[in-house]
mmCIF file of C-alpha atoms in Angstrom:
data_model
loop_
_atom_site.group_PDB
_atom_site.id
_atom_site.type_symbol
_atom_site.label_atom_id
_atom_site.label_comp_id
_atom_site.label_asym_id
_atom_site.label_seq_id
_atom_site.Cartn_x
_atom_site.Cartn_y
_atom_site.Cartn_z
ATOM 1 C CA UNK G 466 21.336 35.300 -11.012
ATOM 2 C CA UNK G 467 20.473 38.238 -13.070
ATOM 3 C CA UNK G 468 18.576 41.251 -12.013
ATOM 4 C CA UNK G 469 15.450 40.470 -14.734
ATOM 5 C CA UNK G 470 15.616 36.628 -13.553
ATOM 6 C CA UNK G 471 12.119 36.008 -12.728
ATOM 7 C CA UNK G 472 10.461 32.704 -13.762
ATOM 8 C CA UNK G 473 10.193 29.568 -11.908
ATOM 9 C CA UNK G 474 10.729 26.166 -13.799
ATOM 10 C CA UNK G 475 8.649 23.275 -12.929
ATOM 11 C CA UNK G 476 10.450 20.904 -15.623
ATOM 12 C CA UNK G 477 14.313 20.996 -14.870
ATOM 13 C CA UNK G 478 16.209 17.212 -14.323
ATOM 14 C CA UNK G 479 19.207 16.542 -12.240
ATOM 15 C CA UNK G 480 21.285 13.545 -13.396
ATOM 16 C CA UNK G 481 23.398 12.861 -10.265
ATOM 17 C CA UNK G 482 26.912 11.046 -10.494
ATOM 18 C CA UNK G 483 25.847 8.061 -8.678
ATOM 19 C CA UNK G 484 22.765 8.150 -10.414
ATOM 20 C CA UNK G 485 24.615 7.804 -13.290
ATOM 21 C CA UNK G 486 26.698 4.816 -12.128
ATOM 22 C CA UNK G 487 23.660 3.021 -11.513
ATOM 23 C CA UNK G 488 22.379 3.164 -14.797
ATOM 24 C CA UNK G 489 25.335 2.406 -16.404
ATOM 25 C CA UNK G 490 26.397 -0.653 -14.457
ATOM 26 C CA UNK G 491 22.332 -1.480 -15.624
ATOM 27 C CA UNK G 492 23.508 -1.022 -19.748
ATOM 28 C CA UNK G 493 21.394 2.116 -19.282
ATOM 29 C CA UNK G 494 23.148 5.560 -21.449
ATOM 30 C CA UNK G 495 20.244 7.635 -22.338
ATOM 31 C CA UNK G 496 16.636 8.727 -21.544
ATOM 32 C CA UNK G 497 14.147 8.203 -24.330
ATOM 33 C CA UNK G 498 16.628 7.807 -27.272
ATOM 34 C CA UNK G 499 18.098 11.077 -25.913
ATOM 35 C CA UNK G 500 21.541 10.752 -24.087
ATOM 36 C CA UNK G 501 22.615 11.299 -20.466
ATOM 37 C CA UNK G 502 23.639 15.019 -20.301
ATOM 38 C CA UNK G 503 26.382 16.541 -18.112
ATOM 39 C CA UNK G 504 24.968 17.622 -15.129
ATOM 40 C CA UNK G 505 26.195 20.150 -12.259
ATOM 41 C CA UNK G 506 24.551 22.986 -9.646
ATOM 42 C CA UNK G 507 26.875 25.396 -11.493
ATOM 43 C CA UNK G 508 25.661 24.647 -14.841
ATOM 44 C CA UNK G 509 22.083 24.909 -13.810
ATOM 45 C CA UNK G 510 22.469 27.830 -12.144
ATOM 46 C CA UNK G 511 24.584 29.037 -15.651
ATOM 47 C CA UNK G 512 21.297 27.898 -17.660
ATOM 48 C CA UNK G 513 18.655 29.384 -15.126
ATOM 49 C CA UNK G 514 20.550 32.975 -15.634
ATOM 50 C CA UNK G 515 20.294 32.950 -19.374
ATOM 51 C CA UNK G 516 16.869 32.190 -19.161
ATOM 52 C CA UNK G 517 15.504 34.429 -16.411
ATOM 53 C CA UNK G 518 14.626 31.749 -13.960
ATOM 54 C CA UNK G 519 15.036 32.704 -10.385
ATOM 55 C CA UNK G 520 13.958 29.201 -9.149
ATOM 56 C CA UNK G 521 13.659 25.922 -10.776
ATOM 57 C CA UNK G 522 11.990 22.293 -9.194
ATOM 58 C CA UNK G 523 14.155 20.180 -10.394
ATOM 59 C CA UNK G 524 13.181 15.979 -10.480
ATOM 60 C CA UNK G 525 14.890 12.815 -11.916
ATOM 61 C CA UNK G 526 13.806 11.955 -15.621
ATOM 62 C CA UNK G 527 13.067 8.270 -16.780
ATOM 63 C CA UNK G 528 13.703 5.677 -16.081
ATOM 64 C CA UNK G 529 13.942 6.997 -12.489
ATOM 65 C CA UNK G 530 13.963 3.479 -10.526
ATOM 66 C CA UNK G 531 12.074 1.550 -12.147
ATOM 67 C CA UNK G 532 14.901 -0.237 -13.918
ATOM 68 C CA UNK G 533 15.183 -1.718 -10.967
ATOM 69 C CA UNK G 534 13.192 -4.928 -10.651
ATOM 70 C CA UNK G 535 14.194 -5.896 -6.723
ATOM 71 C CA UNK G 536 11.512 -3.428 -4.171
ATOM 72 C CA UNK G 537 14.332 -3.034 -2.248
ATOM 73 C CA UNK G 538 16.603 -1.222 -4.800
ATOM 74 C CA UNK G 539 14.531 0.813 -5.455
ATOM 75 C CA UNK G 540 13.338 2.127 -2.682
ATOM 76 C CA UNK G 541 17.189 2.643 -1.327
ATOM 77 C CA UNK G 542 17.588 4.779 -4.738
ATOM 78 C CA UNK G 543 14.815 6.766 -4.273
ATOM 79 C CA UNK G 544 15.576 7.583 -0.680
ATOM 80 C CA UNK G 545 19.479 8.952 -1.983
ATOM 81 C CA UNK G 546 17.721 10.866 -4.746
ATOM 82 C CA UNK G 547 15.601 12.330 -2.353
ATOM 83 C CA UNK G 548 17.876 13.221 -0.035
ATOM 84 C CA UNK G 549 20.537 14.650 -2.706
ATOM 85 C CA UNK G 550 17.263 16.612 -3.972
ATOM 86 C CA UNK G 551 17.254 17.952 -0.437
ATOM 87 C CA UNK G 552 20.313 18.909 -0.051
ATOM 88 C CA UNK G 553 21.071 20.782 -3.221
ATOM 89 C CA UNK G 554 17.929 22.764 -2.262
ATOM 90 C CA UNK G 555 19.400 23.343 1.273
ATOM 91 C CA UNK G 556 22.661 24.315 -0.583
ATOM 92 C CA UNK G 557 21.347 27.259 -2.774
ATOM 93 C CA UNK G 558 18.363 28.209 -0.469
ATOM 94 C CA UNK G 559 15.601 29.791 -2.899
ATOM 95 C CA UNK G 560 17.008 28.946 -6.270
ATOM 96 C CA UNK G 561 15.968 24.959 -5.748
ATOM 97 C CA UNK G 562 12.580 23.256 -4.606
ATOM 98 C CA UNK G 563 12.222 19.333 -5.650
ATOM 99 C CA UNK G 564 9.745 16.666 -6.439
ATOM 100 C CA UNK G 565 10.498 13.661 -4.879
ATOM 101 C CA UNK G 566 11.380 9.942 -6.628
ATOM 102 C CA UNK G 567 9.071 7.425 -5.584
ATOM 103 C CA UNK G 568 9.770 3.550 -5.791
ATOM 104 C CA UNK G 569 6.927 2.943 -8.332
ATOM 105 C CA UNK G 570 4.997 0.194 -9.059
ATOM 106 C CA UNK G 571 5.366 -0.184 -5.595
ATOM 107 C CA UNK G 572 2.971 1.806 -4.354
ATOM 108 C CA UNK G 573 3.099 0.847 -0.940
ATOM 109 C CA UNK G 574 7.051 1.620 -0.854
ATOM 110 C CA UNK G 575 5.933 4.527 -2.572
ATOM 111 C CA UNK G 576 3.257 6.038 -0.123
ATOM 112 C CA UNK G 577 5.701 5.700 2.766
ATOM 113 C CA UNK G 578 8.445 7.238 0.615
ATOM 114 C CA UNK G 579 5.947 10.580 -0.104
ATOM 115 C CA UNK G 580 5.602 10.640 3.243
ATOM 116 C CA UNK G 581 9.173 11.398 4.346
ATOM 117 C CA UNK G 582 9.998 13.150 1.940
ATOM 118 C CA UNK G 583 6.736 14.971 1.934
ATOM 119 C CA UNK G 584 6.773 15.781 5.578
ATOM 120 C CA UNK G 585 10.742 15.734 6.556
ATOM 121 C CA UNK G 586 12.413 16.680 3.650
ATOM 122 C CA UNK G 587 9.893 19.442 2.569
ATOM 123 C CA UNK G 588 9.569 18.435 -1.234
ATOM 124 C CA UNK G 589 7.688 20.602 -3.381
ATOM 125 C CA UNK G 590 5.651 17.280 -4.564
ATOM 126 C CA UNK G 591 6.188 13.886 -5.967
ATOM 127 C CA UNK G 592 7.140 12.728 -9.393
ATOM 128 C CA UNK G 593 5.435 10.093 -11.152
ATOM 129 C CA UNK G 594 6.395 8.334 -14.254
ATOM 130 C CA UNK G 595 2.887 8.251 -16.652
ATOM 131 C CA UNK G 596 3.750 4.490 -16.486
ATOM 132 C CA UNK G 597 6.150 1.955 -15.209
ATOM 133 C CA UNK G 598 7.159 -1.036 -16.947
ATOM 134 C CA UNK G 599 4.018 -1.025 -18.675
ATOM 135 C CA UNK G 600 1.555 -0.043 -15.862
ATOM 136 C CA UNK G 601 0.061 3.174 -15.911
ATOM 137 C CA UNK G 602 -0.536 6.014 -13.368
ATOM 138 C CA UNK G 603 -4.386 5.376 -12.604
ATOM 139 C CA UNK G 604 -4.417 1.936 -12.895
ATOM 140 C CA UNK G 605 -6.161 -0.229 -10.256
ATOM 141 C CA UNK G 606 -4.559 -0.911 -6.958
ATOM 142 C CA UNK G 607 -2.721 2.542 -6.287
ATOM 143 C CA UNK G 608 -5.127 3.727 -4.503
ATOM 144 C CA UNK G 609 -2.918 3.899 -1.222
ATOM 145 C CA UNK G 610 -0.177 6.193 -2.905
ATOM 146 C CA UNK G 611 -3.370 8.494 -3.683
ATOM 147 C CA UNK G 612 -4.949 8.741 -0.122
ATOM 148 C CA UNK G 613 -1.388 9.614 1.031
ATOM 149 C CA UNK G 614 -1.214 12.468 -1.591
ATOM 150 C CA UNK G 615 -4.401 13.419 -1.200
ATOM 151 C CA UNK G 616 -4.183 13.761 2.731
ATOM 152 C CA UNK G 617 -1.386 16.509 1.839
ATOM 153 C CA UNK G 618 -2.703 18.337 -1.028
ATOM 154 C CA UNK G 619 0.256 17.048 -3.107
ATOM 155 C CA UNK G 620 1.583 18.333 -6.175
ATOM 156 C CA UNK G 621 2.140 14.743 -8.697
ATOM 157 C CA UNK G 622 4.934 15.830 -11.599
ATOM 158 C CA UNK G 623 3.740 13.250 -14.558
ATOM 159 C CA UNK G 624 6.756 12.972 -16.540
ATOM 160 C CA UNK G 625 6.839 10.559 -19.623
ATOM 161 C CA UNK G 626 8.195 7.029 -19.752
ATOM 162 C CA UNK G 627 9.486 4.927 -23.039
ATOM 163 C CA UNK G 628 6.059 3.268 -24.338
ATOM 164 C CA UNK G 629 5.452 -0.547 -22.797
ATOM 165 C CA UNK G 630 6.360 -1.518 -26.843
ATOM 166 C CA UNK G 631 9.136 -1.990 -29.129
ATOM 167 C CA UNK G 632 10.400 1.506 -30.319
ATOM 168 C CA UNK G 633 9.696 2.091 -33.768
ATOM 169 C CA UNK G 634 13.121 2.306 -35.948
ATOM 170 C CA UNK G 635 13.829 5.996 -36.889
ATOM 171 C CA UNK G 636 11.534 7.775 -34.273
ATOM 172 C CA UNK G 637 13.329 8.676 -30.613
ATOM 173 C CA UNK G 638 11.057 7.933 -27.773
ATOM 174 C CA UNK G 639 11.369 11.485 -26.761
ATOM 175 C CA UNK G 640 10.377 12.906 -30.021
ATOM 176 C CA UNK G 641 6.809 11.439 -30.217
ATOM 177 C CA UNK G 642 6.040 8.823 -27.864
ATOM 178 C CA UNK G 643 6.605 10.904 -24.802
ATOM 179 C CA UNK G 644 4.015 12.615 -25.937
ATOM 180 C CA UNK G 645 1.351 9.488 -26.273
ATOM 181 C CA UNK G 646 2.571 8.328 -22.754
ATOM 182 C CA UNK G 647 1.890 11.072 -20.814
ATOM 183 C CA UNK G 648 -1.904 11.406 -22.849
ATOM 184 C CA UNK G 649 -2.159 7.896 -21.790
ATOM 185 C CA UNK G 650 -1.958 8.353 -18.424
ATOM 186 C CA UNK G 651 -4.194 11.271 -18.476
ATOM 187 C CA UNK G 652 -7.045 9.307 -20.227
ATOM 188 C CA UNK G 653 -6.725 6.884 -17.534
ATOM 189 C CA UNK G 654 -6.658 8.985 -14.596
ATOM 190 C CA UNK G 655 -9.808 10.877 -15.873
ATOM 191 C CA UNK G 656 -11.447 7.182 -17.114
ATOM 192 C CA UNK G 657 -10.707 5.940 -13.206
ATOM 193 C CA UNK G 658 -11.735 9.093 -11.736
ATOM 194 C CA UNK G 659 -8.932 10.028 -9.815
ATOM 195 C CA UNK G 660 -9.328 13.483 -10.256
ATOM 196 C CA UNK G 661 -12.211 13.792 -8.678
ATOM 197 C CA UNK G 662 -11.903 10.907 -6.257
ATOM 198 C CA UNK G 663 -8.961 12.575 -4.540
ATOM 199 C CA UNK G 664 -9.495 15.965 -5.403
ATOM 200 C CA UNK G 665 -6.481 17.837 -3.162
ATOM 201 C CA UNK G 666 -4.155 16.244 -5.418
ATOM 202 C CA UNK G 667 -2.839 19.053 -7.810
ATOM 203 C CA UNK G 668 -1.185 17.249 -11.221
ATOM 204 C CA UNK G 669 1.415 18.773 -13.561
ATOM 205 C CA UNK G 670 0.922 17.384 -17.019
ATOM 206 C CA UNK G 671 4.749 17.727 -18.719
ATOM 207 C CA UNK G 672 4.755 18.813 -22.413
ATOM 208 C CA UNK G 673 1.928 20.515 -22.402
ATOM 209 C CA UNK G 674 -0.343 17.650 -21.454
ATOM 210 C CA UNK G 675 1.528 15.406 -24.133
ATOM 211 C CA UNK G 676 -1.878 15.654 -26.629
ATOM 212 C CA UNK G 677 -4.186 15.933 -24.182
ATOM 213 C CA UNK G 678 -5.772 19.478 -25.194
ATOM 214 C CA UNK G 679 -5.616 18.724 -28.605
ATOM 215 C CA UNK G 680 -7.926 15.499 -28.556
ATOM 216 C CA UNK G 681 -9.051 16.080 -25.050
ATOM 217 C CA UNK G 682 -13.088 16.512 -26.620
ATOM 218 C CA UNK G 683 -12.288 13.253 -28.654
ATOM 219 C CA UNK G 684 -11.326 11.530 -25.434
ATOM 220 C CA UNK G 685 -13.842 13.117 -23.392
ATOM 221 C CA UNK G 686 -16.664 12.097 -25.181
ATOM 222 C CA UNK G 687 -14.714 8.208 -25.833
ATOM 223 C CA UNK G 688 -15.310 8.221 -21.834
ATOM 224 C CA UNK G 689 -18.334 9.578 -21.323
ATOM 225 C CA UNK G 690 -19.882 6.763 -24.100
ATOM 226 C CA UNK G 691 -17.947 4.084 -22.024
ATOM 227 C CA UNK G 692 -19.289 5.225 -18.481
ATOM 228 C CA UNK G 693 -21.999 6.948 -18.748
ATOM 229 C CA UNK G 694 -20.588 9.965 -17.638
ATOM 230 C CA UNK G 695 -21.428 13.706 -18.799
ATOM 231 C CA UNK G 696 -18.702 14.641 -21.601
ATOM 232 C CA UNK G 697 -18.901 18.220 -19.830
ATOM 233 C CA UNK G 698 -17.975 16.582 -16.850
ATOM 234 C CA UNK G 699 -15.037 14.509 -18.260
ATOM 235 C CA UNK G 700 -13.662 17.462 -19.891
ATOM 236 C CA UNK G 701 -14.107 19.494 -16.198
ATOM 237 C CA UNK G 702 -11.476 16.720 -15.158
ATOM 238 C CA UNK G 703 -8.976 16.975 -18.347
ATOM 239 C CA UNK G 704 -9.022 20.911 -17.561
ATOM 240 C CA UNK G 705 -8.285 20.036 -13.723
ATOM 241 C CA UNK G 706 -4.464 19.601 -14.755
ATOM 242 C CA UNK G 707 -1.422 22.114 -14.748
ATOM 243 C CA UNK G 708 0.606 21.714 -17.813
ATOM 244 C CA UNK G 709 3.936 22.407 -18.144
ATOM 245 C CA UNK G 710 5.224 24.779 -21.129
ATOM 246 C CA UNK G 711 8.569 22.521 -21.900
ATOM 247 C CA UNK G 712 9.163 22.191 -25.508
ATOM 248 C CA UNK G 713 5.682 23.380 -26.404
ATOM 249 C CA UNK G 714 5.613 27.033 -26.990
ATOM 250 C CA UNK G 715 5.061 26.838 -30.488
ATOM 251 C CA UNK G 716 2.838 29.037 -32.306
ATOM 252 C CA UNK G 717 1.366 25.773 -33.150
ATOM 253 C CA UNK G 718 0.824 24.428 -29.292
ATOM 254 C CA UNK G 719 1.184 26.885 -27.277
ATOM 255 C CA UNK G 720 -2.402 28.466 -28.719
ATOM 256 C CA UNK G 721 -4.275 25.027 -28.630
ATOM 257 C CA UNK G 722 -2.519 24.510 -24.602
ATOM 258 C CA UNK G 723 -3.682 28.250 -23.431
ATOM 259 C CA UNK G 724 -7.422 27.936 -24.931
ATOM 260 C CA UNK G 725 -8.274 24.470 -23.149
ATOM 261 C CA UNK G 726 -6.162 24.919 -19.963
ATOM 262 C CA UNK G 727 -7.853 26.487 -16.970
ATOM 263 C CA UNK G 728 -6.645 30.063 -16.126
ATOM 264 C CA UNK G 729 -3.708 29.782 -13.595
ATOM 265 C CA UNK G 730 -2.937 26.441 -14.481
ATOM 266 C CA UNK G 731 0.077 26.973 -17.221
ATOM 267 C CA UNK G 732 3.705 26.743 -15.795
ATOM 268 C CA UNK G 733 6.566 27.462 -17.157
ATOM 269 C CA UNK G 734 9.033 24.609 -18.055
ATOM 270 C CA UNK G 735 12.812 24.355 -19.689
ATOM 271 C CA UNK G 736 12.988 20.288 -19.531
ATOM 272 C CA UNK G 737 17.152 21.247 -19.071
ATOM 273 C CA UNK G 738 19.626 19.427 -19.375
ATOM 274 C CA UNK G 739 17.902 16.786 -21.310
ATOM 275 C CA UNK G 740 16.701 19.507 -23.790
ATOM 276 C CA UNK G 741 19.856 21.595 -23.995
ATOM 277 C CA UNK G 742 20.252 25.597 -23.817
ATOM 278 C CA UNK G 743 19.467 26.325 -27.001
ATOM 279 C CA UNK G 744 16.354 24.453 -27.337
ATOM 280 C CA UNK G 745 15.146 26.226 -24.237
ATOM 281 C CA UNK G 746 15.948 29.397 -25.427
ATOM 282 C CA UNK G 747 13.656 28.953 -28.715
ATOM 283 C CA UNK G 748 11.017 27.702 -26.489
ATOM 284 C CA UNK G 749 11.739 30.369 -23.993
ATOM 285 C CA UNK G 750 11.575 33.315 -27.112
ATOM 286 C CA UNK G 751 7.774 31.633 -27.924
ATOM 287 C CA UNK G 752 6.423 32.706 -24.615
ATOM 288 C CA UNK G 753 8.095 35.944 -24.554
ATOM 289 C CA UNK G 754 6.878 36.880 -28.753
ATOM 290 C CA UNK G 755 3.415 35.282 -28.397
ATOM 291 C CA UNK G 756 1.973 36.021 -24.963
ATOM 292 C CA UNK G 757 0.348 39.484 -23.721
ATOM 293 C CA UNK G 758 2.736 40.553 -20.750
ATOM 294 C CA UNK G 759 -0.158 40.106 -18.226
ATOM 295 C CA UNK G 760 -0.135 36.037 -19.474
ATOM 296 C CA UNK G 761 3.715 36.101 -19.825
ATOM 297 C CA UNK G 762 4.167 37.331 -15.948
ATOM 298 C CA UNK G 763 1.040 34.280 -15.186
ATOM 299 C CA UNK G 764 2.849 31.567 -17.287
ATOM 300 C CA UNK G 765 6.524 32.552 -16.062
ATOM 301 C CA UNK G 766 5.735 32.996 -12.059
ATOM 302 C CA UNK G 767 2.417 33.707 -10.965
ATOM 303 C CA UNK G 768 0.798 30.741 -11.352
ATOM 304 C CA UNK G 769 3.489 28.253 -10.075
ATOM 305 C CA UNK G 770 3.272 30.670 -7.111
ATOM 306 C CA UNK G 771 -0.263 30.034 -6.795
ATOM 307 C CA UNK G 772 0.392 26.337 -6.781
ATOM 308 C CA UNK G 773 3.357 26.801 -4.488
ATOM 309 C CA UNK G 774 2.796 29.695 -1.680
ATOM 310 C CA UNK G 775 6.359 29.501 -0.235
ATOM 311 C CA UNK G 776 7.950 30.835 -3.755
ATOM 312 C CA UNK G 777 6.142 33.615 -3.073
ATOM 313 C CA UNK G 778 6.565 34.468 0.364
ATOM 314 C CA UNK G 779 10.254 33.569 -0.038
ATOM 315 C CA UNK G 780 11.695 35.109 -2.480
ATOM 316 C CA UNK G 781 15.191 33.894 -4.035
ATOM 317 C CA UNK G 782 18.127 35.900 -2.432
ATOM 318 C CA UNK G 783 20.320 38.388 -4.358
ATOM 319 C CA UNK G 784 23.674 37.160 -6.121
ATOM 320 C CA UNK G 785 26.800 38.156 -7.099
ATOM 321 C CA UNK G 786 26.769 40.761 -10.222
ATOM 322 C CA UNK G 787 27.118 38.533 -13.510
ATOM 323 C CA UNK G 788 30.183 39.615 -15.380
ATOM 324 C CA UNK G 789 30.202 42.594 -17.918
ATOM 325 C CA UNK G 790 31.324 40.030 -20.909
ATOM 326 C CA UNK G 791 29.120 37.145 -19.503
ATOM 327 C CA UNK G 792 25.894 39.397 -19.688
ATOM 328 C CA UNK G 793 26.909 40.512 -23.054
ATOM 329 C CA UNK G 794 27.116 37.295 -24.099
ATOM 330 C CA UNK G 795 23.847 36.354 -22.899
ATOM 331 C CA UNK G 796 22.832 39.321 -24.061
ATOM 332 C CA UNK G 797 23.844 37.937 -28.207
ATOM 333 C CA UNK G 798 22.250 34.108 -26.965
ATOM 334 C CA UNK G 799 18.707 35.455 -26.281
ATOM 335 C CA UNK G 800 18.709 37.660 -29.027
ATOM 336 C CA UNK G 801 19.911 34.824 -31.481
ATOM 337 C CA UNK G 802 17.305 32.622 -30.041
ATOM 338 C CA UNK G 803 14.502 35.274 -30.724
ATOM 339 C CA UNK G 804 15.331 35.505 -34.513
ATOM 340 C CA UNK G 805 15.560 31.570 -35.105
ATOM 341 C CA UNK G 806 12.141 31.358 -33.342
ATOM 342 C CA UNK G 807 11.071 33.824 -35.563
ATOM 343 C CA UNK G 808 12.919 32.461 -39.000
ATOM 344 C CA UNK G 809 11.375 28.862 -38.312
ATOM 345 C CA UNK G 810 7.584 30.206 -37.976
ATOM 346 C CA UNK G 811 5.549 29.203 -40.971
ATOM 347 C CA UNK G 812 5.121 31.454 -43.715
ATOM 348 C CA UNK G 813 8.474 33.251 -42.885
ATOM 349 C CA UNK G 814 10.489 31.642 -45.476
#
């Protein structure tokens, strides 16, 4: 870990060998049109150094288990995830937190699954697909799964699935339709009224809310017309969510995400492995060009340490010295990544 390494990442994957297996024996190679990447503890560690993180949460990415069509399988899965989550953290003690897996639809299996992991394993939070196999977070009957969260002031990761539809030819899943699930899910939360029916729940939004804070008064006032609630009120609710800054800090989104969001309630996210070093760097390079440092130091750690006391009671421990040649070269990567940020802006070329 190097000495400037800092940030805490809400949005980092693991993809676990057996994890793997399991998809593969289930014809399943990639994530959202995007491939399985290589994944180890040493190369996370590698990434979080060359992008100043001192501690990342790291969950499992779709499809999670909800390939899995027998209750049973899934729930075993979940449990190994969660336990492998567990360990890694134990392994490299302030450098990992996790969100749990949870067997979903099931949310029965799923409630007693937050629980143990929750209560024994000392997860961070949960992760939650925005939908699975076509039925979406804040549908009817999951209303168990929410008591249980909301008993323990639970952090939910919403993460985006592949859309309940035929993909489109020519558009990968994670390019746009991510995007629409996770709003999706959002909508429906707020048109349900989970937010405010289980209030100690805290959700993470990934993406940046997906669109969320760019049509969030278009959706607001779509609700409040089809309940009868106040539009001021629906957008209270849309504002309760933390987004995540993974592959969103774009002079284009990252402006829209800071003037809706709350204060406090922007994290910083990498979305490694599945979006690979170099795409976090350029995301990385639009907090660090476009932010004054009192919102950089919010966006990179304070605010995830608001939402998570023990990263900031525990700070990670010291590591070896990085390597003269291996900080120089870091050195060249983050200052490459800086001038392709700024080369791709509009009006630059």
């Amino acid at each position: 870990m190097s000495r400037s390494a800092h940030r805490i990442d809400v949005h980092q994957h693991i993809v676990p060998a057996f994890y793997r297996e399991e998809l593969a024996e289930a014809g399943i190679a990639d994530a959202g049109g995007r491939a399985l990447p290589a994944w180890s503890p040493e190369s996370a560690l590698r990434l979080m150094d060359l992008l100043g993180t001192a501690t990342s949460i790291v969950s499992v990415s779709t499809p999670g288990t909800s390939f899995l069509t027998e209750p049973a399988d899934a729930a075993d899965l979940a449990r190994r995830l969660n336990d492998h989550s567990a360990a890694l953290a134990g392994d490299h003690a302030g450098r990992f937190g996790f969100f749990a897996t949870l067997p979903m639809p099931g949310t029965d299996a799923s409630a007693a699954e937050a629980v143990r992991a929750l209560d024994d394993l000392r997860a961070d939070g949960v992760t939650l697909l925005a939908s699975h196999r076509g039925t979406y977070l804040g549908a009817e009957g999951q209303d168990a799964l929410w008591r249980t969260l909301d008993d323990r002031g639970a952090v939910v990761f919403v993460h985006p699935a592949e859309l309940p539809v035929p993909p489109v030819d020519g558009i990968p899943a994670f390019a746009a339709d991510f995007l629409l699930d996770t709003t999706r899910a959002a909508y429906l939360l707020v048109r349900n009224g989970i937010p405010r029916r289980y209030p100690g729940i805290r959700f993470i939004l990934s993406h940046a809310g997906g669109f969320v804070p760019y049509s969030s008064h278009r959706m607001a006032l779509t609700i409040a017309d089809d309940t009868g609630r106040s539009p001021l009120d629906v957008l209270d609710d849309f504002r309760s969510f933390y987004f995540d800054t993974a592959l969103s800090s774009s002079p284009a989104a990252l402006p829209s995400l800071l003037a809706f969001a709350r204060p406090g309630h922007v994290l910083f996210g990498s979305d490694w492995p599945f979006a690979p070093a170099p795409a976090g760097q350029y995301f990385a390079s639009g907090l660090d060009e476009h932010l004054t440092p009192e919102t950089r130091r919010a966006v990179d750690r304070a605010n995830a340490e608001a939402l998570f006391p023990r990263l900031a009671t525990t700070p990670p421990p010291p590591s070896p010295a990085v390597p003269g040649p291996v900080r120089l070269r870091q050195a060249a990567q983050r200052s490459a990544a800086r001038l392709v940020f700024k080369l791709l802006q509009p009006g630059t070329g």
